[in-house]
Each structure stands twice: as C-alpha cells, then as structure tokens.
Short mmCIF file of C-alpha atoms in Angstrom, two decimals:
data_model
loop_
_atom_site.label_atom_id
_atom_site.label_comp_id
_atom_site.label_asym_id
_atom_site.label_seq_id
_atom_site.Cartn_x
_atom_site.Cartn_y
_atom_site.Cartn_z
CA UNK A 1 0.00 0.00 0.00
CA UNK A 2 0.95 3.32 -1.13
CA UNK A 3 1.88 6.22 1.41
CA UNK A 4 1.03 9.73 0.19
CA UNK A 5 2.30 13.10 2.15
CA UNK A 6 0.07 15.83 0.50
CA UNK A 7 0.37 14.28 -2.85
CA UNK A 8 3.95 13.17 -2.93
CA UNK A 9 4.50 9.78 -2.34
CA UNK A 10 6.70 8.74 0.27
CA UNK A 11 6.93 4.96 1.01
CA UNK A 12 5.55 1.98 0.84
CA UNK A 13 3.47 0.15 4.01
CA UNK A 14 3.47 -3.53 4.79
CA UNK A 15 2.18 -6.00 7.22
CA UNK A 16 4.29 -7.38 9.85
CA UNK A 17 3.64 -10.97 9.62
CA UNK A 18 4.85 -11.67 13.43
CA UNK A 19 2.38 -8.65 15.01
CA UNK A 20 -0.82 -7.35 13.17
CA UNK A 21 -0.34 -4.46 15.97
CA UNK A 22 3.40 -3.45 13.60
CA UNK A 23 3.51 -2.32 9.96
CA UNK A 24 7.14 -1.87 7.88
CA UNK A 25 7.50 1.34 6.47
CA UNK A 26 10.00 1.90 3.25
CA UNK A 27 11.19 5.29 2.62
CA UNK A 28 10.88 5.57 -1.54
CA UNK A 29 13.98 5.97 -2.94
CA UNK A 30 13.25 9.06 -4.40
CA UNK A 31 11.91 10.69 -1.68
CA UNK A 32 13.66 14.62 -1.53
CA UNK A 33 11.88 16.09 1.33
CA UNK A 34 13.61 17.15 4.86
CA UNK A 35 14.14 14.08 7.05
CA UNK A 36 11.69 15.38 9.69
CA UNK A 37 8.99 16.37 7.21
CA UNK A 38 6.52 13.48 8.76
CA UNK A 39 7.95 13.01 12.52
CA UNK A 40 9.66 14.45 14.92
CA UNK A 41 10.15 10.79 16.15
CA UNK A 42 11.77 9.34 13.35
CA UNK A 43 14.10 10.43 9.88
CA UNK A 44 12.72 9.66 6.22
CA UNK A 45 15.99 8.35 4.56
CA UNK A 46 15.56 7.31 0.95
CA UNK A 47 15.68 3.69 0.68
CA UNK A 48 15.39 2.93 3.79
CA UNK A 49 13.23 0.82 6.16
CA UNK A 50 11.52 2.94 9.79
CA UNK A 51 12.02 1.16 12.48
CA UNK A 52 9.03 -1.35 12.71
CA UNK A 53 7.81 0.29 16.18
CA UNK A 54 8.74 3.62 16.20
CA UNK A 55 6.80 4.07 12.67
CA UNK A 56 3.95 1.39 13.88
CA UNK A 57 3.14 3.67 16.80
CA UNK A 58 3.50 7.07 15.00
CA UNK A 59 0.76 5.77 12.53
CA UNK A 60 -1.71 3.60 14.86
CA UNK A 61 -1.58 6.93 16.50
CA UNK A 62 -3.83 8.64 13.92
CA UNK A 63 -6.30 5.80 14.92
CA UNK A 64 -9.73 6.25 17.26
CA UNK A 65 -9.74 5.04 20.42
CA UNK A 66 -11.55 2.82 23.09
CA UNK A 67 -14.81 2.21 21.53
CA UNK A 68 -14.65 4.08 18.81
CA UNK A 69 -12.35 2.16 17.47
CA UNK A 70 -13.77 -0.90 18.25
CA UNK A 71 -17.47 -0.43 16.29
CA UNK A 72 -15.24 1.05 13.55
CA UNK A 73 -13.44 -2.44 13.16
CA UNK A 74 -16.76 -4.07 13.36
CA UNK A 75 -18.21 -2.11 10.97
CA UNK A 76 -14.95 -3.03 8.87
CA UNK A 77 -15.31 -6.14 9.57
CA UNK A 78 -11.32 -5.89 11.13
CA UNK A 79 -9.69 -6.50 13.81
CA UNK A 80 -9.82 -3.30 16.09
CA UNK A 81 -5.39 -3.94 16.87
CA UNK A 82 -5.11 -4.86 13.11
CA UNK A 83 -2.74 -1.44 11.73
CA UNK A 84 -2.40 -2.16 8.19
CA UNK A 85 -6.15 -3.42 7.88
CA UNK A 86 -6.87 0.21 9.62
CA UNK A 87 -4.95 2.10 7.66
CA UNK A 88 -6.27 0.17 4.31
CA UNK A 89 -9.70 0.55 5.34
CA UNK A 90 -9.91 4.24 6.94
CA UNK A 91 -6.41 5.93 6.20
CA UNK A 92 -7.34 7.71 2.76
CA UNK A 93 -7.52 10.84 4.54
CA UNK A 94 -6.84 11.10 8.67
CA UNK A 95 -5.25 14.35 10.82
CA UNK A 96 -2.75 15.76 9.13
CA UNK A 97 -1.86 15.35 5.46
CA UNK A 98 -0.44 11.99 5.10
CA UNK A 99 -2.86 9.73 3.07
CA UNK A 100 -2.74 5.54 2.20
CA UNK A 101 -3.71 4.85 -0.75
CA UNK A 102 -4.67 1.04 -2.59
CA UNK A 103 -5.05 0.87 -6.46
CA UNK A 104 -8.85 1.53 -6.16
CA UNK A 105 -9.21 4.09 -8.68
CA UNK A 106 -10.92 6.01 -6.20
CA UNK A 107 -7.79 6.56 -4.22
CA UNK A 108 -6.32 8.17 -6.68
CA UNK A 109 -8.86 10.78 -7.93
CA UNK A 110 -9.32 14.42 -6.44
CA UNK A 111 -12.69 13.78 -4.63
CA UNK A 112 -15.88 15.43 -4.33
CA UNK A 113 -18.23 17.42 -2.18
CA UNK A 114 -22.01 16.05 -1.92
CA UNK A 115 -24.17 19.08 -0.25
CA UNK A 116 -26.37 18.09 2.61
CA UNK A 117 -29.47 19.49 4.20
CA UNK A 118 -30.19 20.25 8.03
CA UNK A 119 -31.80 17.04 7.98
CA UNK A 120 -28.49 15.12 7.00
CA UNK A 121 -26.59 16.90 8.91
CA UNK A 122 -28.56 15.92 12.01
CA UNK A 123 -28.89 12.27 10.93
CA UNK A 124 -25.26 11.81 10.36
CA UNK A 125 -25.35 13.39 14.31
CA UNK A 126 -27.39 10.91 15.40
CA UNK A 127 -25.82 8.02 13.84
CA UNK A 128 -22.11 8.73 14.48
CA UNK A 129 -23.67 8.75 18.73
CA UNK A 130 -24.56 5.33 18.07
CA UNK A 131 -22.49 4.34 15.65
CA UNK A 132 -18.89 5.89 16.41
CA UNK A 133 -18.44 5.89 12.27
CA UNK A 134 -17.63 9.28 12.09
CA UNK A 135 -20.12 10.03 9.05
CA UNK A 136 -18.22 8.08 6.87
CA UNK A 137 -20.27 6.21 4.11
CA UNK A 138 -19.87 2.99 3.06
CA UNK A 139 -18.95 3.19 -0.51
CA UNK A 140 -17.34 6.69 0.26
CA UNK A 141 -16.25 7.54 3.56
CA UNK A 142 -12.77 6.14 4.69
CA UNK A 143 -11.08 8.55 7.52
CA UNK A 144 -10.48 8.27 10.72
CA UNK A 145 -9.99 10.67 13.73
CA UNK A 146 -8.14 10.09 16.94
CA UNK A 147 -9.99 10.27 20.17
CA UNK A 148 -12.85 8.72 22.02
CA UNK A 149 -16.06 11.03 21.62
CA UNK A 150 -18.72 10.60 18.94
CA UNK A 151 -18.00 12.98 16.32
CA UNK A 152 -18.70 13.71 12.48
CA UNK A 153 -16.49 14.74 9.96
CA UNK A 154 -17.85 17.39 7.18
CA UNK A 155 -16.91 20.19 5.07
CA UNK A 156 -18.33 23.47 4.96
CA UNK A 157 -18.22 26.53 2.62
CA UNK A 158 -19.82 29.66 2.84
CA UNK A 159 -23.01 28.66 5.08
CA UNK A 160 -23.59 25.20 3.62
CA UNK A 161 -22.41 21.80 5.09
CA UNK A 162 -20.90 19.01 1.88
CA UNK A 163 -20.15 15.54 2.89
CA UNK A 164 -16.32 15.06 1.60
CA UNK A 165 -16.24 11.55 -0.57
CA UNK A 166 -13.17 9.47 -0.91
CA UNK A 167 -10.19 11.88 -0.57
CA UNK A 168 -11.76 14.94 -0.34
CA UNK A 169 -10.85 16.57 2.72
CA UNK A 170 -13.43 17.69 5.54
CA UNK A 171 -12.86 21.03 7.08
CA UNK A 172 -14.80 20.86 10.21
CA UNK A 173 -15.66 18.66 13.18
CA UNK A 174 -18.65 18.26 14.13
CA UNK A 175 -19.29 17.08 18.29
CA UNK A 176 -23.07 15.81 19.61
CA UNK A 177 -23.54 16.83 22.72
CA UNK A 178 -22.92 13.63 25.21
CA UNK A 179 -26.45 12.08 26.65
CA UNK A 180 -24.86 11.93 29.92
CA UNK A 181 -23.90 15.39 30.04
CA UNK A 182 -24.90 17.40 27.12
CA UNK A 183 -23.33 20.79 28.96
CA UNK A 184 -20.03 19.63 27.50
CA UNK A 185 -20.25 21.04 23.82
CA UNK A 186 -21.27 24.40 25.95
CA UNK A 187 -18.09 24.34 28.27
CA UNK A 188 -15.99 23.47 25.63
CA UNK A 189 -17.01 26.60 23.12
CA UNK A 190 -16.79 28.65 25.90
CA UNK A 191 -13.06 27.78 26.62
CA UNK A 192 -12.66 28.17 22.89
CA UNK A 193 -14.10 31.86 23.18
CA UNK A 194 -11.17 32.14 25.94
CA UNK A 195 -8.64 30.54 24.53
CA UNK A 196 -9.29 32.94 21.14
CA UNK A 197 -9.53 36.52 23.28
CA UNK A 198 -6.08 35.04 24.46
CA UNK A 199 -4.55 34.38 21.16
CA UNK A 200 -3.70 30.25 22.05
CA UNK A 201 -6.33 29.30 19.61
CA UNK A 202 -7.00 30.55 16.24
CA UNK A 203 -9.77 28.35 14.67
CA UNK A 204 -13.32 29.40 14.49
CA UNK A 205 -15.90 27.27 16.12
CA UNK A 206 -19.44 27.28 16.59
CA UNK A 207 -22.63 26.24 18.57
CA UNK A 208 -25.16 25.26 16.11
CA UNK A 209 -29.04 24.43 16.68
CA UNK A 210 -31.02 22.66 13.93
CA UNK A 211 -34.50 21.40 14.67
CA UNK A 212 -34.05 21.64 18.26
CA UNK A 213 -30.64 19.73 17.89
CA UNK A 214 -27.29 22.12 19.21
CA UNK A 215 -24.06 20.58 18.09
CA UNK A 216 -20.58 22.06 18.21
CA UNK A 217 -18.94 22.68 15.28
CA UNK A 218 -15.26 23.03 15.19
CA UNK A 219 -13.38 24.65 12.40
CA UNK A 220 -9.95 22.54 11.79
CA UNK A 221 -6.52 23.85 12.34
CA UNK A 222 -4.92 20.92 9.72
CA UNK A 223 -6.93 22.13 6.61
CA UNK A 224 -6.78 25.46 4.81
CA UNK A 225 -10.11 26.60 2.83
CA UNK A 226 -9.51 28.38 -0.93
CA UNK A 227 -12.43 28.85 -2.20
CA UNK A 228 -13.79 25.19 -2.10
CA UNK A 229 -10.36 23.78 -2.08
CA UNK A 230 -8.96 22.32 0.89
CA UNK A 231 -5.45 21.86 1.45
CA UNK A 232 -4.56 19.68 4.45
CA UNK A 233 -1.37 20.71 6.75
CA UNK A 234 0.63 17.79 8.31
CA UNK A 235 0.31 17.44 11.82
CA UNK A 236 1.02 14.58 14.28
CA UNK A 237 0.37 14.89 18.14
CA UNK A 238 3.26 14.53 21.40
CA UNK A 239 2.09 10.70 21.64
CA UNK A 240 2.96 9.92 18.59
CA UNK A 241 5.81 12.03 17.95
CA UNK A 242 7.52 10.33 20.72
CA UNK A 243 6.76 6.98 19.93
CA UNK A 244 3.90 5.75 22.46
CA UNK A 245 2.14 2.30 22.37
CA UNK A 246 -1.44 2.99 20.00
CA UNK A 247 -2.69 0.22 21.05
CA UNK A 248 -2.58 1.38 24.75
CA UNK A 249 -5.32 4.19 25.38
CA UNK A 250 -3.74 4.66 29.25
CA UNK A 251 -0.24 5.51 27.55
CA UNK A 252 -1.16 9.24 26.64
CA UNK A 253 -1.24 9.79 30.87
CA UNK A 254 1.64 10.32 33.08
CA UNK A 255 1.78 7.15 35.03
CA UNK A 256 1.79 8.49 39.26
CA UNK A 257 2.90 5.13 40.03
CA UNK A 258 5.74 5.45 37.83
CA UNK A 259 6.20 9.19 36.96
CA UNK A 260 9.16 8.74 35.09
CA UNK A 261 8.49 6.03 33.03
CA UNK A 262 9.96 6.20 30.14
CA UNK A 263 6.99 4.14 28.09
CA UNK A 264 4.72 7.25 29.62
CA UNK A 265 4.63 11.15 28.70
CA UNK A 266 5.70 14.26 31.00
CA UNK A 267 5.37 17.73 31.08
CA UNK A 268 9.19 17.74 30.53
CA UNK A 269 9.49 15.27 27.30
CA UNK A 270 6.78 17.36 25.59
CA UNK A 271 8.31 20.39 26.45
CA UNK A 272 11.70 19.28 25.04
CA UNK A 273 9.80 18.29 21.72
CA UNK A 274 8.55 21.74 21.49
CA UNK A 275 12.26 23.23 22.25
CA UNK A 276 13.46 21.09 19.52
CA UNK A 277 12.49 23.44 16.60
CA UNK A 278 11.74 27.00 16.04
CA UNK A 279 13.37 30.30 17.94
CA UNK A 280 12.10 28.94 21.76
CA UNK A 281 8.40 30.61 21.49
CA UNK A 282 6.99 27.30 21.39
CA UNK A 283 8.49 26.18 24.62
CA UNK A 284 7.09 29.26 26.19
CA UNK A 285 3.63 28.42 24.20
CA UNK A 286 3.44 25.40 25.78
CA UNK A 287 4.28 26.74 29.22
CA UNK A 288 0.87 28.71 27.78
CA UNK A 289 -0.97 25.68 27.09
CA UNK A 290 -0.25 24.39 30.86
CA UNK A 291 -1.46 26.97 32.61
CA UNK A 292 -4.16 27.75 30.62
CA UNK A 293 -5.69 23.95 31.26
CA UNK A 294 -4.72 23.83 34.63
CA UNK A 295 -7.06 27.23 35.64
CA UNK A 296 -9.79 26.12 33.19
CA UNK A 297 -10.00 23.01 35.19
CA UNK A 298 -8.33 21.05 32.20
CA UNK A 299 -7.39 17.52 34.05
CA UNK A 300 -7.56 15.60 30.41
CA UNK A 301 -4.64 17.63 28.80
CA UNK A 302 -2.76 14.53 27.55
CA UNK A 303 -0.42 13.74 25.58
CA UNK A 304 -2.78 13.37 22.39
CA UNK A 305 -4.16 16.89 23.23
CA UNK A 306 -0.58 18.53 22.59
CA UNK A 307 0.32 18.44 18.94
CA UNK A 308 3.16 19.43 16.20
CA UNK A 309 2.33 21.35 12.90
CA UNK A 310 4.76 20.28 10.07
CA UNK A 311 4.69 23.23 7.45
CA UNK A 312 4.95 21.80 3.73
CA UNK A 313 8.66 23.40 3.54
CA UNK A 314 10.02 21.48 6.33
CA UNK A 315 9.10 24.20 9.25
CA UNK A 316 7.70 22.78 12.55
CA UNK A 317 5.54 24.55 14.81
CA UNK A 318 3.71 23.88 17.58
CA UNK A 319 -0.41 23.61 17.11
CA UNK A 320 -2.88 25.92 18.77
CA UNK A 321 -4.71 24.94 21.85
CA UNK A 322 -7.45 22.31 21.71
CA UNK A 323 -9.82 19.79 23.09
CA UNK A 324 -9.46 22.11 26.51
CA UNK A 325 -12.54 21.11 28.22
CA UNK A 326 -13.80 22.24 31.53
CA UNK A 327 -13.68 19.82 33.81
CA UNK A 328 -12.96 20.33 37.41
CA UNK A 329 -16.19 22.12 38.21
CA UNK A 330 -18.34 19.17 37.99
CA UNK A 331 -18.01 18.21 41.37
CA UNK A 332 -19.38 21.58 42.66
CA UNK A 333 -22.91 20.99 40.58
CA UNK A 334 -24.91 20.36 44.22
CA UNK A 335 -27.82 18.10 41.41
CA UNK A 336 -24.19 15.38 41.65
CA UNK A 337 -24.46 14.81 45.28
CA UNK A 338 -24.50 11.40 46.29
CA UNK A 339 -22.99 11.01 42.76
CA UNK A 340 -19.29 9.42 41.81
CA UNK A 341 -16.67 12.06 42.07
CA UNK A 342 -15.07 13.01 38.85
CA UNK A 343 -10.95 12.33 39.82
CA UNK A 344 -9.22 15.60 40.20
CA UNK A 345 -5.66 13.75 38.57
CA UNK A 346 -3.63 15.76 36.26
CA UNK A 347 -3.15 13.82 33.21
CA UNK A 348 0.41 15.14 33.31
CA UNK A 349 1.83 16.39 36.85
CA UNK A 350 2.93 19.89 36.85
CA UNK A 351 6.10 20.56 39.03
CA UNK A 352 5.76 16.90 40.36
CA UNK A 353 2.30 17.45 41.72
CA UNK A 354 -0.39 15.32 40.01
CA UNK A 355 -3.18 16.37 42.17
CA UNK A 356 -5.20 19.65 40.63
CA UNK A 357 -6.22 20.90 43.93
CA UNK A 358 -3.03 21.01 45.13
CA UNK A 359 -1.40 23.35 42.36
CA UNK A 360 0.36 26.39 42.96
CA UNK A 361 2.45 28.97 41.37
CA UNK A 362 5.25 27.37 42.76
CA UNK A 363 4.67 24.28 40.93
CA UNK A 364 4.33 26.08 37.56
CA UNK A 365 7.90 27.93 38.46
CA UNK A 366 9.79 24.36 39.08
CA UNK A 367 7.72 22.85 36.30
CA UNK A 368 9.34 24.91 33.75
CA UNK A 369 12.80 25.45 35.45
CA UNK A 370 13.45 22.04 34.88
CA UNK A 371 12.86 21.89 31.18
CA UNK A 372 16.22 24.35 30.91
CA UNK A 373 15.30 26.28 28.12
CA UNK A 374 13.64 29.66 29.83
CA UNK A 375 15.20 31.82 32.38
CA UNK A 376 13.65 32.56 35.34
CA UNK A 377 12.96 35.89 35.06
CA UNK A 378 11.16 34.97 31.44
CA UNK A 379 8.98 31.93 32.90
CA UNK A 380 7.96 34.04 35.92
CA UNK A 381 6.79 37.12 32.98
CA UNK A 382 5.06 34.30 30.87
CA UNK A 383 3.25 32.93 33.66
CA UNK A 384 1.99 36.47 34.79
CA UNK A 385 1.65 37.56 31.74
CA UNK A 386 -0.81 34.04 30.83
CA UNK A 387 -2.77 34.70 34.63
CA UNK A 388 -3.21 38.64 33.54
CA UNK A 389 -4.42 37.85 29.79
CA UNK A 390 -6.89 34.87 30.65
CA UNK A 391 -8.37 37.52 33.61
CA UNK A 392 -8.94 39.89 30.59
CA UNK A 393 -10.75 36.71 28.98
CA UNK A 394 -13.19 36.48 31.67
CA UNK A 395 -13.92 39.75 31.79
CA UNK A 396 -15.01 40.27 28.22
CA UNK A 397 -16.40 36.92 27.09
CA UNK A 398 -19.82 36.77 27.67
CA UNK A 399 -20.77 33.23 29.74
CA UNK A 400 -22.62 30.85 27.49
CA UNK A 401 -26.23 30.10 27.75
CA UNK A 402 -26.69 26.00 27.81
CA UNK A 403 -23.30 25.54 30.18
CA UNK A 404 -22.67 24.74 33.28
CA UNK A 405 -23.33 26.98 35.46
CA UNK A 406 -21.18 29.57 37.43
CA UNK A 407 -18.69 27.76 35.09
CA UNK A 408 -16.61 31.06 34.94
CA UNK A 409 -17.16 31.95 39.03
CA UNK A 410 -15.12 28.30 39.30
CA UNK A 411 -12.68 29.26 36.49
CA UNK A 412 -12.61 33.16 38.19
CA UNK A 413 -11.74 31.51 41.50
CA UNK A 414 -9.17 28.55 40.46
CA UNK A 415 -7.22 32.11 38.58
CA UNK A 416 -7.93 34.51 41.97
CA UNK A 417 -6.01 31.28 44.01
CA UNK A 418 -3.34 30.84 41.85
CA UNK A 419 -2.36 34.55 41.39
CA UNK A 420 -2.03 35.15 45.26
CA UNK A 421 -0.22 32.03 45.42
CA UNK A 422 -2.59 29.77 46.73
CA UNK A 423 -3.04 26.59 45.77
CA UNK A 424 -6.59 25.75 43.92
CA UNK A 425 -8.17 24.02 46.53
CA UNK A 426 -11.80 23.39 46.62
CA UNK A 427 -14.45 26.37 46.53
CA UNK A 428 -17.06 26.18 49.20
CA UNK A 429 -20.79 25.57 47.91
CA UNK A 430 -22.15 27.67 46.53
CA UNK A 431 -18.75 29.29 44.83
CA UNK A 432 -19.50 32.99 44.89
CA UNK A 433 -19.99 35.51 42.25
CA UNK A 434 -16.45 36.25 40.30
CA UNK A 435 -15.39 39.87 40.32
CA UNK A 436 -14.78 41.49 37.41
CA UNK A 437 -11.16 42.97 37.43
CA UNK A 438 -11.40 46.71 36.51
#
C-alpha cells in the first residue's frame, strides 16, 4: 500500500507478519523532502526501512480510540489492533496530510463534495452517537480521527455543510452533545471563546441548533479553505511524535505510580519536543498551554491533546490549543451529590504534583525550570503575563447560555487562588460571584 504526504508519495506500508499491531515502512527511494517532514520521532531516509515500532506507533496513532475504534473495526469487519487493515480501510484521509492509498481508482482521484441538508446533517449526528463511524459512508467515507467522543467529519463553505467523498478533505468537526452530560459542547465553546480573546487558539468554532438539535462545530486547524479547495497541513500529536504504544489508550497519561516512566509522557518530554524546533516561542507556548488547562480546570490535557504542525517546507511549529474542556467544576454541581466524584488527577503532573487541587504557582515555576530552556525571570513574565491575559478573557467573554453553570465563578476563583499564590483548593458551595477585574 501506497503512502502519500500531500500528494507526494513517500513509502511503501506492509504487514508485519509476526504482530498485526506493527507495519514496515520503506522510505521511496526518491523521496527529496527534509528528514523530519513526517515526525519528529523518526528520519525519512531514501531507501530505507523505519524502524518497525517507532513508525507502527506514530501511525496507529492517527487511529480512534476505546470504543470508537472498536465499532469502527466491526463495521470493517477488522480487527480493532489490526494497523495495516486500519490504515487500508480508513487511512485515505486522517489528521494531518499523510494519506494511504490502494489501487482503487478512487484513491487516486481528487474527490468530491455532496451538499447536505439540516436534515443530514442531524442524521449523520445521530448516527455517528450510536455508531462511532464518524459520518463516513460505506462506498465513500474512509477517515479516521483520533480520540474517544462521537463525532462527524464534514466540510463546509460559505453557510452550507458538503459531505467530503473518498479523498476529499473535511474542514470541520462536528461534536453531539454527550447524553450523559450534554453541557459539554457548551463548556468546551466557551473555553474556545477564551482561549481565542487570548490568542492560544485561532480556529473558528461554533454552537449550532437545527430542529431543536445544538451541536458544536469546530473549524480545523490541519486544513486550509480556498475557495472550495482544501489543502490539508501535516500534523502529528506529542504521543505519537515520541513513539507511544497505540494500542494502549492509558499511555497518553503520566503514570503516578511510575512518573518517570519512560513508556509514559511528561510535562518535561513534551516540552523538550517543542524546544526542539523553532526560535524557543513554542516552549514558552506550551508553558501557555499548561497553565491555561490547569485554571480552566483542564485535568484531560494529555499527551494526544498537545500536537506538532509540520509546514509543507520542512518548518515545525507547535499547534494551537485544543480539546481544553472544563472539567474540574463538575463536582461543585450540588444536582451530583450522592454522585461518583469526577478524579481531580492531572493527566500530566505539573512541578511533580499530580493532584489539581493542590497546584500552585510554585509548581508552575519548578515545572518549567526544569525543562532548561527559559530563564527565570522569562517563565515568571510568561506565567503572569498568561494569569493577567486569561483575567482579561473572563472579563469580556460573555458566559454561554446552555453551560454549566457559574462555570466562569469556578474558572474566576481557580485564577484569583493561583495569582495570590494559593493553591486551587476546593471552593465552598455555593462558589460565589467572580469579580470582574477593573
């Protein structure tokens, strides 16, 4: 099978006879492009064969996970751990640019863009929450998505939605909101709104109601929209990058049994991915991105919610916030009394501490001090600097009708704590009124 980076191909993919969970990669011979252009975990050398599970892991990563994976192997009539069957079946176009391609003519032709009505666009909704098949059709639809939620996969230009068949890219993500908690979609746009007034995320999104049915929909950072063209940009995320089991879904989480294990992700290993290219903005980015998910009440910033942009000339970057979801106020809803406790675990300690209550400035300063590549006097401006802009945030973004509520008196309060020094802690019920800083 044929592997494709934007429309350049690059290698050949194989089974691995010995582990359906492996592929072998071969670098074409001809392949001119900078040794990094598809990894930061591995070199492209002409001729040459990846090793089997550095490359293996890097790809499974683009993969769904947990269930999703599972009813999309079943639907494939796969095996959910089988990689080359995957990438055969749903690899024509995935995150990023880099495309498998069989000698179906259809994998080899441009694509197309079918429109759909309101109707459609809610079936496809309703489907992909039962389904997990991520609107793909069945003579049509091969992509995938990392990730666990139900989600669909569409394009959109000018005010109309288009289904993308066979290679054609889709643009946006659509997200259902979950039965269980359909405040989610709600939280989520309104860290988006945040995140944007704070210049960490530059994609559009949007809260959309059709027939009584509100869905988020998520403009993608990967793709660029000319006209009704769509470019993808390359992109892979700090999981794969450096080289973590796909098959695992725990993997992505800092192990607090085993903290520096090196089969598990840190803080520190991202942040030395992100140090690795560029002028040293993307180390303090990601210094950003920490404390930015720590105050929203982010415990689910993994490893597979930290990714690297690839530009087309070689240029690495890294991506904007995303997937920060609100999560640490659930516990104060008083409805969830008597309910399970959501865990207040960091999916990636922060100065050594793993617990989110327990977070301080302090733990922000070591945090970064040990990655070596900012001064002190710079991580202590970026930190204040990150506090004083997200304060602005809450101040001017309106709170969004639908969410949870006194979502940004929590998120006011966590950022009130941490700026005098304070650890989070735990609001008493009810959490008062924020003050807006004048």
């Amino acid at each position: 099978m044929d592997a494709y980076l934007y429309d350049d191909h690059i290698g050949t993919v194989t089974p691995t006879r010995r582990d359906r969970r492996q592929v072998t990669f071969t670098v074409n011979p001809s392949f001119a492009g900078a040794p990094g252009l598809l990894s930061e975990g591995f070199s492209l050398v002409p001729g040459t064969t990846v090793d089997t599970r550095q490359v293996s892991n890097f790809l499974g990563g683009y993969a769904p996970e947990g269930n999703h994976r599972i009813q999309l192997a079943r639907k494939a009539r796969i095996d959910e751990s089988d990689l080359f069957a995957f990438l055969k079946k749903y690899g024509l176009t995935m995150a990023g640019a880099l495309s498998f391609r069989t000698d179906s003519p259809g994998d080899h032709a441009p694509g197309a863009y079918r429109p759909l009505n309101t109707r459609e666009v809610i079936r496809k909704l309703e489907t992909a929450q039962r389904d997990f098949d991520l609107g793909n059709e069945p003579d049509s639809g091969r992509s995938m998505l990392p990730g666990f939620q139900p989600k669909v996969l569409l394009a959109k230009f000018a005010d109309e939605w288009a289904y993308p068949e066979n290679r054609a890219h889709s643009t946006h993500i659509l997200k259902p909101p979950p039965p269980h908690r359909p405040a989610t979609i709600f939280d989520e746009y309104y860290s988006h709104e945040l995140s944007r007034h704070m210049g960490l995320t530059r994609f559009q999104s949007e809260l959309v109601t059709y027939n009584q049915v509100t869905f988020l929909a998520i403009q993608r950072y990967d793709r660029i929209v000319e006209g009704e063209a769509v470019r993808p940009i390359h992109q892979e995320d700090a999981a794969q990058a450096l080289g973590l089991d796909w098959t695992d879904s725990a993997v992505k989480f800092q192990n607090p049994e085993q903290p520096h294990s090196p089969l598990r992700p840190t803080a520190r290993r991202i942040a030395e991915l992100f140090g690795s290219f560029g002028d040293g903005t993307d180390l303090e980015i990601w210094l950003q991105h920490l404390v930015y998910n720590v105050i929203i009440g982010n415990h689910d910033a993994h490893a597979k919610n930290a990714s690297i942009v690839h530009e087309p000339k070689g240029d690495s970057r890294i991506a904007d916030l995303y997937d920060a979801v609100p999560i640490l106020h659930i516990n104060d809803d008083p409805s969830r009394i008597g309910s399970r406790k959501i865990g207040d675990e960091l999916s990636l300690a922060i100065g050594g501490e793993f617990n989110h209550h327990r977070i301080t400035l302090d733990h922000f300063y070591a945090e970064a001090a040990s990655w070596g590549g900012i001064g002190k006097r710079r991580i202590e401006s970026v930190i204040r600097d990150t506090l004083a802009r997200l304060a602005v945030a809450l101040n001017d973004t309106p709170v969004i009708s639908g969410g949870s509520p006194a979502l940004r008196d929590r998120i006011g309060y966590n950022l009130d704590r941490i700026e005098s020094g304070k650890s989070i802690g735990k609001p008493k019920r009810p959490i008062a009124a924020w003050s807006k800083r004048a």
